[in-house]
Every structure is written in structure tokens, then in C-alpha cells.
């Protein structure tokens, strides 16, 4: 199986405020509703790996970024978008390679 991160791409999504508020409480910063998502397109999943690998949220001032990696359910704060995105990609690439079926 290919490293699923090689098949992933970055896109933009958004959450309702009700979803963002608990994340804001966790990180101690106000965050934008729109976020960057590292995901695997349906065409590349081949019935194995499910969609989202991680997300990066930005503060409105863009001086704080809060990153999340799906398989680890781990969060981390960063001062730059590039650092946050690189961390998500690096951690997503460490996911064990056993095949998963999408439900």
C-alpha cells in the first residue's frame, strides 16, 4: 500500500461555531471557522483509508495555528501555517500501514 500522505491534498473547509468553540477552549485562542484540511480524495481511497488525515485552524490575526492529526487524535499549536501543515503531514505519514475499510 502506498503511503497515504502521497495521495493526499490540502483543501479548505469550514465548521459551525458550535464545533469551533470547544477547540478554542482547548487551545486558548479564537479560531477562524474556515480551516485547512489534509484529505484523501475519493478516487484515491480504493476502499482503504478514510478521508481526513488532519486539519489546521488559524487565529483571525494569523499569528497562531492549531493543528490536529486524525489517527493520533493529537493537537499542537504553531506560530506559522507552514510549520503546522508540515507537522500534520509528518504525523499522518507515521500512521500504521494496515488497511482500513471505510464504513
PDB file of C-alpha atoms in Angstrom:
ATOM      1  CA  UNK A   1       0.000   0.000   0.000  1.00  0.00           C
ATOM      2  CA  UNK A   2       1.324   3.443  -0.873  1.00  0.00           C
ATOM      3  CA  UNK A   3       1.942   5.917   1.896  1.00  0.00           C
ATOM      4  CA  UNK A   4      -1.483   7.528   2.012  1.00  0.00           C
ATOM      5  CA  UNK A   5       0.041  11.008   2.532  1.00  0.00           C
ATOM      6  CA  UNK A   6       1.450  10.799  -1.006  1.00  0.00           C
ATOM      7  CA  UNK A   7      -2.142  10.596  -2.237  1.00  0.00           C
ATOM      8  CA  UNK A   8      -3.419  13.398  -0.003  1.00  0.00           C
ATOM      9  CA  UNK A   9      -4.035  17.040  -0.865  1.00  0.00           C
ATOM     10  CA  UNK A  10      -4.780  20.219   1.056  1.00  0.00           C
ATOM     11  CA  UNK A  11      -8.150  21.909   0.762  1.00  0.00           C
ATOM     12  CA  UNK A  12     -10.300  24.383   2.689  1.00  0.00           C
ATOM     13  CA  UNK A  13     -13.398  23.519   4.690  1.00  0.00           C
ATOM     14  CA  UNK A  14     -15.405  25.184   7.443  1.00  0.00           C
ATOM     15  CA  UNK A  15     -17.141  24.257  10.683  1.00  0.00           C
ATOM     16  CA  UNK A  16     -20.072  25.844  12.503  1.00  0.00           C
ATOM     17  CA  UNK A  17     -19.145  28.000  15.502  1.00  0.00           C
ATOM     18  CA  UNK A  18     -20.553  25.280  17.804  1.00  0.00           C
ATOM     19  CA  UNK A  19     -17.803  22.906  16.609  1.00  0.00           C
ATOM     20  CA  UNK A  20     -15.029  25.519  16.823  1.00  0.00           C
ATOM     21  CA  UNK A  21     -15.825  26.727  20.360  1.00  0.00           C
ATOM     22  CA  UNK A  22     -14.630  23.569  22.190  1.00  0.00           C
ATOM     23  CA  UNK A  23     -11.429  23.614  20.100  1.00  0.00           C
ATOM     24  CA  UNK A  24     -10.917  27.287  21.051  1.00  0.00           C
ATOM     25  CA  UNK A  25     -11.317  26.408  24.728  1.00  0.00           C
ATOM     26  CA  UNK A  26      -8.751  23.635  24.348  1.00  0.00           C
ATOM     27  CA  UNK A  27      -6.099  25.816  22.689  1.00  0.00           C
ATOM     28  CA  UNK A  28      -6.896  29.121  24.430  1.00  0.00           C
ATOM     29  CA  UNK A  29      -7.186  31.113  21.175  1.00  0.00           C
ATOM     30  CA  UNK A  30     -10.015  32.367  18.993  1.00  0.00           C
ATOM     31  CA  UNK A  31     -10.021  30.478  15.670  1.00  0.00           C
ATOM     32  CA  UNK A  32     -11.491  31.062  12.217  1.00  0.00           C
ATOM     33  CA  UNK A  33     -14.336  28.790  11.105  1.00  0.00           C
ATOM     34  CA  UNK A  34     -12.515  28.016   7.848  1.00  0.00           C
ATOM     35  CA  UNK A  35      -9.611  25.629   8.141  1.00  0.00           C
ATOM     36  CA  UNK A  36      -7.089  23.767   6.007  1.00  0.00           C
ATOM     37  CA  UNK A  37      -7.769  20.043   5.637  1.00  0.00           C
ATOM     38  CA  UNK A  38      -5.349  17.321   4.541  1.00  0.00           C
ATOM     39  CA  UNK A  39      -7.556  14.718   2.922  1.00  0.00           C
ATOM     40  CA  UNK A  40      -7.556  11.775   0.561  1.00  0.00           C
ATOM     41  CA  UNK A  41      -9.820  12.167  -2.462  1.00  0.00           C
ATOM     42  CA  UNK A  42     -12.489   9.501  -3.027  1.00  0.00           C
ATOM     43  CA  UNK A  43     -10.729   8.398  -6.245  1.00  0.00           C
ATOM     44  CA  UNK A  44      -7.551   7.557  -4.313  1.00  0.00           C
ATOM     45  CA  UNK A  45      -9.078   5.786  -1.308  1.00  0.00           C
ATOM     46  CA  UNK A  46      -9.629   2.468  -3.058  1.00  0.00           C
ATOM     47  CA  UNK A  47     -11.868   1.388  -0.185  1.00  0.00           C
ATOM     48  CA  UNK A  48      -9.000   1.614   2.303  1.00  0.00           C
ATOM     49  CA  UNK A  49      -8.180   4.861   4.011  1.00  0.00           C
ATOM     50  CA  UNK A  50     -10.890   7.250   5.036  1.00  0.00           C
ATOM     51  CA  UNK A  51     -10.902  10.956   4.088  1.00  0.00           C
ATOM     52  CA  UNK A  52      -9.434  13.402   6.569  1.00  0.00           C
ATOM     53  CA  UNK A  53      -5.848  12.922   7.732  1.00  0.00           C
ATOM     54  CA  UNK A  54      -5.604  16.198   9.652  1.00  0.00           C
ATOM     55  CA  UNK A  55      -6.670  19.819   9.948  1.00  0.00           C
ATOM     56  CA  UNK A  56      -5.050  23.206  10.629  1.00  0.00           C
ATOM     57  CA  UNK A  57      -7.005  26.081  12.186  1.00  0.00           C
ATOM     58  CA  UNK A  58      -5.814  29.717  12.168  1.00  0.00           C
ATOM     59  CA  UNK A  59      -6.459  32.557  14.575  1.00  0.00           C
ATOM     60  CA  UNK A  60      -8.123  35.596  12.924  1.00  0.00           C
ATOM     61  CA  UNK A  61      -4.816  37.502  13.210  1.00  0.00           C
ATOM     62  CA  UNK A  62      -2.976  34.544  11.657  1.00  0.00           C
ATOM     63  CA  UNK A  63      -0.385  34.582  14.430  1.00  0.00           C
ATOM     64  CA  UNK A  64      -1.377  31.185  15.871  1.00  0.00           C
ATOM     65  CA  UNK A  65      -2.195  27.891  14.150  1.00  0.00           C
ATOM     66  CA  UNK A  66      -3.738  24.850  15.815  1.00  0.00           C
ATOM     67  CA  UNK A  67      -3.130  21.525  14.088  1.00  0.00           C
ATOM     68  CA  UNK A  68      -4.845  18.158  14.544  1.00  0.00           C
ATOM     69  CA  UNK A  69      -3.887  14.688  13.281  1.00  0.00           C
ATOM     70  CA  UNK A  70      -6.812  12.273  12.875  1.00  0.00           C
ATOM     71  CA  UNK A  71      -5.281   8.865  13.595  1.00  0.00           C
ATOM     72  CA  UNK A  72      -3.470  10.071  16.720  1.00  0.00           C
ATOM     73  CA  UNK A  73      -6.229  12.453  17.798  1.00  0.00           C
ATOM     74  CA  UNK A  74      -3.372  14.784  18.765  1.00  0.00           C
ATOM     75  CA  UNK A  75      -3.356  18.598  18.691  1.00  0.00           C
ATOM     76  CA  UNK A  76      -0.420  21.018  18.650  1.00  0.00           C
ATOM     77  CA  UNK A  77       0.000  24.801  18.368  1.00  0.00           C
ATOM     78  CA  UNK A  78       2.326  26.586  15.928  1.00  0.00           C
ATOM     79  CA  UNK A  79       3.395  30.113  15.012  1.00  0.00           C
ATOM     80  CA  UNK A  80       3.336  29.550  11.234  1.00  0.00           C
ATOM     81  CA  UNK A  81       0.996  27.834   8.799  1.00  0.00           C
ATOM     82  CA  UNK A  82       3.848  26.001   7.073  1.00  0.00           C
ATOM     83  CA  UNK A  83       5.069  24.511  10.372  1.00  0.00           C
ATOM     84  CA  UNK A  84       1.550  23.343  11.220  1.00  0.00           C
ATOM     85  CA  UNK A  85       0.929  21.794   7.801  1.00  0.00           C
ATOM     86  CA  UNK A  86       4.329  20.086   7.789  1.00  0.00           C
ATOM     87  CA  UNK A  87       3.626  18.602  11.229  1.00  0.00           C
ATOM     88  CA  UNK A  88       0.239  17.251  10.099  1.00  0.00           C
ATOM     89  CA  UNK A  89       1.833  15.644   7.030  1.00  0.00           C
ATOM     90  CA  UNK A  90       4.703  14.169   9.059  1.00  0.00           C
ATOM     91  CA  UNK A  91       2.418  12.721  11.744  1.00  0.00           C
ATOM     92  CA  UNK A  92      -0.089  11.421   9.175  1.00  0.00           C
ATOM     93  CA  UNK A  93       2.770   9.609   7.406  1.00  0.00           C
ATOM     94  CA  UNK A  94       3.531   7.745  10.652  1.00  0.00           C
ATOM     95  CA  UNK A  95       0.114   6.088  10.703  1.00  0.00           C
ATOM     96  CA  UNK A  96       0.441   2.306  10.809  1.00  0.00           C
ATOM     97  CA  UNK A  97       0.007   0.890   7.320  1.00  0.00           C
ATOM     98  CA  UNK A  98      -2.625  -1.787   7.972  1.00  0.00           C
ATOM     99  CA  UNK A  99      -5.567  -1.425   5.654  1.00  0.00           C
ATOM    100  CA  UNK A 100      -8.746   0.164   6.959  1.00  0.00           C
ATOM    101  CA  UNK A 101     -12.149  -0.102   5.376  1.00  0.00           C
ATOM    102  CA  UNK A 102     -14.356   2.948   5.061  1.00  0.00           C
ATOM    103  CA  UNK A 103     -17.814   2.487   6.508  1.00  0.00           C
TER     104      UNK A 103
END
